[in-house]
Tab-separated table of C-alpha atoms and ligand atoms in Angstrom:
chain	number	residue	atom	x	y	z
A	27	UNK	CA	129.638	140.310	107.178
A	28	UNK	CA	130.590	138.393	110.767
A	29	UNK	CA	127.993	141.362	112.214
A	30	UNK	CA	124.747	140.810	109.705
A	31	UNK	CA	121.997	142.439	111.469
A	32	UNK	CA	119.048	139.745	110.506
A	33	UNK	CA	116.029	141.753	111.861
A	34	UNK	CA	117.058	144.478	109.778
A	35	UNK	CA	117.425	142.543	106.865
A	36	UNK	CA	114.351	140.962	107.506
A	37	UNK	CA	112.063	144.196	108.003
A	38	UNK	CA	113.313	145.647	104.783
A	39	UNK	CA	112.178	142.020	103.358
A	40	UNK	CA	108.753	142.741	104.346
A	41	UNK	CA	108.357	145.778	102.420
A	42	UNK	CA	110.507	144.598	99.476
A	43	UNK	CA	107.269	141.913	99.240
A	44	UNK	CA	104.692	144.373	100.193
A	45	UNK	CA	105.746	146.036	97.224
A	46	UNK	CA	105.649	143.489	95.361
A	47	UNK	CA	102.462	142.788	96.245
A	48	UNK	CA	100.810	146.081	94.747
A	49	UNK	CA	102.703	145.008	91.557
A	50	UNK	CA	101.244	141.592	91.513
A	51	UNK	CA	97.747	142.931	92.345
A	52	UNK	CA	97.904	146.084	89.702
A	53	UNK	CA	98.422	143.463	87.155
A	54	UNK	CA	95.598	142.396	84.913
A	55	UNK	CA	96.756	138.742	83.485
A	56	UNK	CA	94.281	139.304	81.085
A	57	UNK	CA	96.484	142.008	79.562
A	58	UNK	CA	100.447	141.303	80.515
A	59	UNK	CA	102.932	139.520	78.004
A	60	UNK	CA	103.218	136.257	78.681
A	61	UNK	CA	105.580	133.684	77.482
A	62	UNK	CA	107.024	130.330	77.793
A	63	UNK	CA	110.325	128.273	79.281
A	64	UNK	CA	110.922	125.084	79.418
A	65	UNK	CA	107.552	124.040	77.871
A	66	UNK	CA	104.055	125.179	77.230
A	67	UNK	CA	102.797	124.881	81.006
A	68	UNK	CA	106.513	126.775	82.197
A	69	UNK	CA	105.407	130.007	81.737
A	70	UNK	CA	106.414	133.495	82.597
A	71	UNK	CA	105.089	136.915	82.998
A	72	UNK	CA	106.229	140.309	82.361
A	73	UNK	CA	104.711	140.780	86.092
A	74	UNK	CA	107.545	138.267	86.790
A	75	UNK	CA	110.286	140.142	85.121
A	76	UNK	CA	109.442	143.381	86.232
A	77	UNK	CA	109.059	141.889	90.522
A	78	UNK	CA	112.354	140.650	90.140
A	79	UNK	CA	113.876	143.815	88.653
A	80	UNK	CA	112.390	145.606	91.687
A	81	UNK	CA	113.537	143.069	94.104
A	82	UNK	CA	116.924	143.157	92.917
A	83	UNK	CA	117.599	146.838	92.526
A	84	UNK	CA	116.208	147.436	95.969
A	85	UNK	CA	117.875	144.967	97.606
A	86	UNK	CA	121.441	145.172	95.694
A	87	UNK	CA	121.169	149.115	96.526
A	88	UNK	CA	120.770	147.993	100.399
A	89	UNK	CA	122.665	145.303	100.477
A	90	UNK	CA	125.829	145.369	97.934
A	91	UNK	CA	128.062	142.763	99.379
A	92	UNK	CA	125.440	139.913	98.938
A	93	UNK	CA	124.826	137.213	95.966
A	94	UNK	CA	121.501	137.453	94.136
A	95	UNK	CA	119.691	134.157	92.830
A	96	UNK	CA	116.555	134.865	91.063
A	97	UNK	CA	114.616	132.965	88.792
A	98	UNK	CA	114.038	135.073	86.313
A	99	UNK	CA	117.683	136.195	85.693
A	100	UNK	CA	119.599	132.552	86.668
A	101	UNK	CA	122.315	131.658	84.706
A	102	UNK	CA	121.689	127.681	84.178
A	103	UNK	CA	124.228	125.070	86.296
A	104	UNK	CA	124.615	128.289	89.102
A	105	UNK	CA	124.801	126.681	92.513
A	106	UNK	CA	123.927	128.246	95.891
A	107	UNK	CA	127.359	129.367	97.241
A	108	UNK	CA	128.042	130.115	100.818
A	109	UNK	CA	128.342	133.562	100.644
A	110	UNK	CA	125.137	135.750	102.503
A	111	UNK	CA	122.588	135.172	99.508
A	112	UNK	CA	119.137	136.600	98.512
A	113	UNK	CA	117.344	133.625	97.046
A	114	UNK	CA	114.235	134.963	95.465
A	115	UNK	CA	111.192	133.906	93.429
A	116	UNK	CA	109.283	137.044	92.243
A	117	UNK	CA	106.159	135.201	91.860
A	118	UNK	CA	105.819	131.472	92.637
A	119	UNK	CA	102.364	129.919	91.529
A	120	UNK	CA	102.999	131.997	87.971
A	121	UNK	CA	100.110	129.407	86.831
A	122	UNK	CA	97.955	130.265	89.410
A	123	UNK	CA	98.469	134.089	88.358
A	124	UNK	CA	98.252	134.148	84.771
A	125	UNK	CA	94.779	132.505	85.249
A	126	UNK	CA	93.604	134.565	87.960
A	127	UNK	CA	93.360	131.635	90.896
A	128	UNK	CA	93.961	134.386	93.804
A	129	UNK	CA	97.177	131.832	94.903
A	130	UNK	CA	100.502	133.044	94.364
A	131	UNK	CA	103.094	134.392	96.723
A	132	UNK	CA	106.430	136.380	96.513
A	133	UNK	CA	109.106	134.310	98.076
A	134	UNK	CA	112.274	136.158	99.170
A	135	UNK	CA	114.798	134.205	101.143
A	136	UNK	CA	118.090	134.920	102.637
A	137	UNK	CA	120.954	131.632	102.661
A	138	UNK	CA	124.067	131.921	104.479
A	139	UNK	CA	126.737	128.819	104.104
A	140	UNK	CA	123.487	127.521	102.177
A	141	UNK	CA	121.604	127.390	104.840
A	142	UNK	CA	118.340	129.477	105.079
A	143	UNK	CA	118.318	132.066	107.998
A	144	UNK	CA	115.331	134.414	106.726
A	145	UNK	CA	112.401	133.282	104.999
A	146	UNK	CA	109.576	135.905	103.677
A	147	UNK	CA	106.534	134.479	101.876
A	148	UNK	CA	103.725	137.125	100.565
A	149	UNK	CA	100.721	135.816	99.024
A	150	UNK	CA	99.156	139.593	97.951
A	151	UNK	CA	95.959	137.874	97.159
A	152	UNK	CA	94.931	136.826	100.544
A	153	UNK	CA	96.846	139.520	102.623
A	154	UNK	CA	98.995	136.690	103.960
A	155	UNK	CA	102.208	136.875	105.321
A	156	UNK	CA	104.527	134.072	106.977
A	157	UNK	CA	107.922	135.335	107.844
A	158	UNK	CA	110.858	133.556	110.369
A	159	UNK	CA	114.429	134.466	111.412
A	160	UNK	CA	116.689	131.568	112.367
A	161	UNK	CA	116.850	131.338	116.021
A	162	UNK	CA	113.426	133.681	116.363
A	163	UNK	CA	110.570	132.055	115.337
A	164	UNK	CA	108.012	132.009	112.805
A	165	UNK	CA	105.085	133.963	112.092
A	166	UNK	CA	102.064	134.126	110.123
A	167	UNK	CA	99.764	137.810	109.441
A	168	UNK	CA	96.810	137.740	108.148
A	169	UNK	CA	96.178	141.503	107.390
A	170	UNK	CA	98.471	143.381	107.125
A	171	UNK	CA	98.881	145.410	110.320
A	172	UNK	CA	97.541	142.915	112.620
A	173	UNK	CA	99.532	140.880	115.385
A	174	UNK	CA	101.331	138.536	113.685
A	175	UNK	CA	100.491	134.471	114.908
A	176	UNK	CA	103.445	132.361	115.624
A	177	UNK	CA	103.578	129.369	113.837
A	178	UNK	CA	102.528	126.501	113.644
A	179	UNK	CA	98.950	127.748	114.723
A	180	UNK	CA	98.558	124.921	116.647
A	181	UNK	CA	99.947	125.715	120.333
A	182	UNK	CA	99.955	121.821	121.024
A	183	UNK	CA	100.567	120.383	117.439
A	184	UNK	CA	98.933	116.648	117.189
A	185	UNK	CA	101.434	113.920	116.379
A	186	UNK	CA	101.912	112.717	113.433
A	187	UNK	CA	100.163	109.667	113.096
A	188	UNK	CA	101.398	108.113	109.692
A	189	UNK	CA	100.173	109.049	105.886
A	190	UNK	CA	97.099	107.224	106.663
A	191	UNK	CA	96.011	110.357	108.912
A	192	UNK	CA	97.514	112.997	107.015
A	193	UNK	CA	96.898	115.852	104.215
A	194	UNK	CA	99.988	115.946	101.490
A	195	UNK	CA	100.777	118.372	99.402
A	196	UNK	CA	101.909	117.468	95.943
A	197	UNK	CA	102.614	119.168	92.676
A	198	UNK	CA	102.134	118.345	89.498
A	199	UNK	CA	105.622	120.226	87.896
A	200	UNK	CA	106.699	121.330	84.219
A	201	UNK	CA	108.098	117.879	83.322
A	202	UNK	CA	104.573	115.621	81.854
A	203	UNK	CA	106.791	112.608	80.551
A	204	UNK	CA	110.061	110.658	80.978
A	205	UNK	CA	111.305	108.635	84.066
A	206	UNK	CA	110.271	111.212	87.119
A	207	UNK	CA	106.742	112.116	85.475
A	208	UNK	CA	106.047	108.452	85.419
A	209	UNK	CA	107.381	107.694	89.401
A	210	UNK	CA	105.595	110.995	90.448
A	211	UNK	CA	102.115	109.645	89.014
A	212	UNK	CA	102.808	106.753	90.351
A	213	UNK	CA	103.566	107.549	93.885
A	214	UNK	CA	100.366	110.172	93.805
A	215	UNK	CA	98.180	107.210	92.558
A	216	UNK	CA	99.729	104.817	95.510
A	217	UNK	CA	99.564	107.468	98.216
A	218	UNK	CA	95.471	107.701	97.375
A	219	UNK	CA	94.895	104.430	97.156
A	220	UNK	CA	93.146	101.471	99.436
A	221	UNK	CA	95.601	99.889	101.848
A	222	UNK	CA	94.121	96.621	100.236
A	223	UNK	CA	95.183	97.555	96.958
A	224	UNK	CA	98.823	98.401	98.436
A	225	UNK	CA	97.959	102.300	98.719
A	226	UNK	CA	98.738	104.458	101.926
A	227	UNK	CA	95.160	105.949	101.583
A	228	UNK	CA	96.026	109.235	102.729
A	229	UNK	CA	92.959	111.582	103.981
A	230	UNK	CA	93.674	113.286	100.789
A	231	UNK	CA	96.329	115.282	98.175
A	232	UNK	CA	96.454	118.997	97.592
A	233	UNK	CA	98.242	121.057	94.864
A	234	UNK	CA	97.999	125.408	96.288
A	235	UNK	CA	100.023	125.700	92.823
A	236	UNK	CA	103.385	127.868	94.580
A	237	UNK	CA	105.832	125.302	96.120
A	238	UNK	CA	106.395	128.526	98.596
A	239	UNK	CA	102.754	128.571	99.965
A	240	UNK	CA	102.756	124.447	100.206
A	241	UNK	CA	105.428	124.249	102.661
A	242	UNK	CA	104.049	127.774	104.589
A	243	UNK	CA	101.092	125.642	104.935
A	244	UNK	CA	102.918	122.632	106.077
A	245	UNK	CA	104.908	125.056	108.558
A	246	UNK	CA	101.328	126.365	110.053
A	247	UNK	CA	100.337	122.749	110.161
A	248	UNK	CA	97.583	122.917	107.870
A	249	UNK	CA	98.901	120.169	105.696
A	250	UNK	CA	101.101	116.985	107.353
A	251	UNK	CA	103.892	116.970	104.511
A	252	UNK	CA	104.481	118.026	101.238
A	253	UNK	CA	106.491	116.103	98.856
A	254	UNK	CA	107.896	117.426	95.278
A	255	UNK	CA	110.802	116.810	92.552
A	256	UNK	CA	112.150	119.594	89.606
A	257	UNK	CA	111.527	122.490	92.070
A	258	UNK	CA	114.667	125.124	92.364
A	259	UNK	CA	116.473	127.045	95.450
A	260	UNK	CA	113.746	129.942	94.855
A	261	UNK	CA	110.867	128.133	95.581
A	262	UNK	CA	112.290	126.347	98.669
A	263	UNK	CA	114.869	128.682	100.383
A	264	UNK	CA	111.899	130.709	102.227
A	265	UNK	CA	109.550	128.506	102.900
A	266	UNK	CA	112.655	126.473	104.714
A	267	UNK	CA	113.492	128.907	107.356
A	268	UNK	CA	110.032	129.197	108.279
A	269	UNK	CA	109.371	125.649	108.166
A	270	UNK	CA	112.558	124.778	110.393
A	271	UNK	CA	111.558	127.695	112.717
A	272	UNK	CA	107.929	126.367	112.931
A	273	UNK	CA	109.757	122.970	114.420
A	274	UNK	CA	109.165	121.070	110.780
A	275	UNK	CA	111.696	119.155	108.832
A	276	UNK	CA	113.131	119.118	105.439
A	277	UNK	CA	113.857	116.059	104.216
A	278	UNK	CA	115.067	114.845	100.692
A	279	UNK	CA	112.365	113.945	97.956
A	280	UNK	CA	114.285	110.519	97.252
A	281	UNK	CA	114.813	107.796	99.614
A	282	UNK	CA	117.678	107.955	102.082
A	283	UNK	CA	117.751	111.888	101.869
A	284	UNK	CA	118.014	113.232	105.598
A	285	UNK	CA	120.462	116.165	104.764
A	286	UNK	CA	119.280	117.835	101.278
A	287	UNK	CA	120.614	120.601	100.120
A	288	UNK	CA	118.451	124.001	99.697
A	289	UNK	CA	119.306	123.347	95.408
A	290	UNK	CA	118.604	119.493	95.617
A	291	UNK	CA	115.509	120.082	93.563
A	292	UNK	CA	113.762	116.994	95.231
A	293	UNK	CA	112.022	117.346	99.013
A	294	UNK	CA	109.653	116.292	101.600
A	295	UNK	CA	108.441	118.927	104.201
A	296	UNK	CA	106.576	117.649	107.254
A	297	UNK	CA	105.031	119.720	109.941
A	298	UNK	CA	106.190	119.977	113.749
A	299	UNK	CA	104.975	117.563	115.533
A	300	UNK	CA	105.750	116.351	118.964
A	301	UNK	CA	105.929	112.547	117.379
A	302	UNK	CA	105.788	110.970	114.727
A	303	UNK	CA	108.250	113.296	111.835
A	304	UNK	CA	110.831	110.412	111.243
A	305	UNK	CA	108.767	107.273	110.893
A	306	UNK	CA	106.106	109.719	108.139
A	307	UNK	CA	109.041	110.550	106.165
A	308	UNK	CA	110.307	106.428	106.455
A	309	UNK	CA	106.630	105.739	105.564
A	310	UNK	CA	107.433	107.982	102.537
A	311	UNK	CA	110.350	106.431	101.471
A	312	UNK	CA	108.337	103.376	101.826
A	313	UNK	CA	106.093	104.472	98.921
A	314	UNK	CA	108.666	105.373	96.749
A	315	UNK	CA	110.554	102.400	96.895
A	316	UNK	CA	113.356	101.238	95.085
A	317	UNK	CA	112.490	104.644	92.155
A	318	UNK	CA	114.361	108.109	92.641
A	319	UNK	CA	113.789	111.198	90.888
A	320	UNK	CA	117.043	112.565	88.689
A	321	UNK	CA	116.919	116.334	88.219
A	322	UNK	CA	120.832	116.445	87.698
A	323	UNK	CA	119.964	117.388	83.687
B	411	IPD	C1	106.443	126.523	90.336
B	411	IPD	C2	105.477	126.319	91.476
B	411	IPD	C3	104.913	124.921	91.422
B	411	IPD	C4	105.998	123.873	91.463
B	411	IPD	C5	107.000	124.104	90.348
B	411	IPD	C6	107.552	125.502	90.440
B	411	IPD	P1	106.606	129.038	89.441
B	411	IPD	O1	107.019	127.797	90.406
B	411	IPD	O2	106.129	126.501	92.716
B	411	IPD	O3	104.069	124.706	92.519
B	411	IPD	O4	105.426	122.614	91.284
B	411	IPD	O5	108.041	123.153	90.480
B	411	IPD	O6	108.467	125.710	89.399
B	411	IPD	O7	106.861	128.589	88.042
B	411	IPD	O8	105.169	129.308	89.666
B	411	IPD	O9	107.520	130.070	89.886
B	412	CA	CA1	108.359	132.001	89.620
């Protein structure tokens, strides 16, 4: 393992989601099984299934001697280990899919002493593809075969110049009631609102659906943060990499929360920035306040 080749690895990452991407695409939702999880709005695909059964065989068949965490086949209270790990979501923004809003991604990520070191995000949709190496950058294609664009687009990124000046990414989740329902409406409502009524008034909040493509957006610098709770390892591990490699930080969804790990189900993503990273995510905080969001059941 000491000699993992992480181009390699990489590259054959690419095609895994290229793949997958004619899968997603062949698919008419109007006309696939579809069924349900946690709740009515947690739903999953046969399209789902069968990606991941793809994923899996192809990359266990390359790649014997690594862990495989997938959504579709996790065994419940699994944690990320450090072992060299493919941590994959065969399609994140299944919502967005089963209704046909052209917004969903593969997400295929590589974690190594839990850290991410590869990160390949696929939206098949839009022929868009971000991808990053530890140590080597990160890249966005547009169509496939064209020269990849290192990220963030930006070449001189603008700093960060609090939540009043910034576009936020938030999602609404599977979980509609209880304690974290009630402080994630509430810190959406207070992030829109009028400084005079005690908001941050942020320019505004988005929701792409795919936790994956809101932090590849916050990695190109298209959005200033993004900020969720109850999301797993798959939908993160990815987008991570690239994030880090784009010069943005990951930062814990509750208060306090420098150092989160890649399954603490609770983060805040903000772009790179040459200023201005630390006091956005303290400005955060700030909105939250005294609440944090408990994911441990
Ligand atoms: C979901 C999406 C959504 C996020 C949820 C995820 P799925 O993944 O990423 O944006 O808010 O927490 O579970 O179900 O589409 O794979
Ligand atoms: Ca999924």
């Amino acid at each position: 393992m000491a000699d993992l080749n992480l181009q390699a690895i990489h590259d054959e990452l690419v095609l895994v989601a290229y793949e997958a991407g004619r899968m997603i695409l062949s698919a008419n939702p109007a006309d696939i099984g579809t069924g349900t999880k946690l709740n009515s709005v947690d739903i999953v695909t046969e399209v789902d299934q069968a990606v991941e059964k793809m994923v899996s065989s192809r990359l266990s068949t390359a790649y014997p001697e690594f862990s495989f965490m997938g959504e579709e086949t996790y065994k419940p209270g699994t944690k990320l280990g450090p072992e060299p790990t493919f941590v994959v979501d065969p399609i994140d923004g299944t919502t967005n899919f089963v209704h046909s809003f052209p917004n969903a991604c593969i997400s295929l990520g590589v974690a190594i002493n839990r850290e991410p070191v590869i990160g390949v995000i696929y939206n098949p949709y839009q022929d868009l593809l971000f991808t990053a190496i530890k140590s080597h950058g990160a890249y966005m294609t547009r169509i496939k075969g064209s020269t990849p664009q290192k990220l963030p687009l930006a070449t001189s990124p603008r700093p960060l110049e609090g939540l009043a000046n910034a576009l936020v990414a938030i999602e609404w989740g599977s979980n509609r009631d209880g304690p974290n329902y009630e402080l994630k409406t509430e810190v959406f409502k207070k992030l829109a609102a009028t400084k005079e009524t005690g908001g941050a008034m942020v320019h505004s909040l988005r929701s792409l659906g795919s936790a994956a493509l809101n932090i590849a957006a916050v990695a190109a610098g298209q959005m200033d943060a993004y900020w969720e709770g109850g999301c797993w390892a798959w939908d993160v591990c990815a987008g991570w990499c690239i994030l880090k490699e784009a010069g943005g930080i990951m930062a814990g969804g509750n208060p306090g929360q420098w150092d989160p790990a890649v399954d603490e189900r609770k983060y805040l993503a903000v772009r790179g920035a040459p200023s201005g990273q630390k006091e956005l995510v303290e400005e955060f905080w700030g909105v939250i306040g005294n609440g944090a969001m408990d994911y441990s059941v």
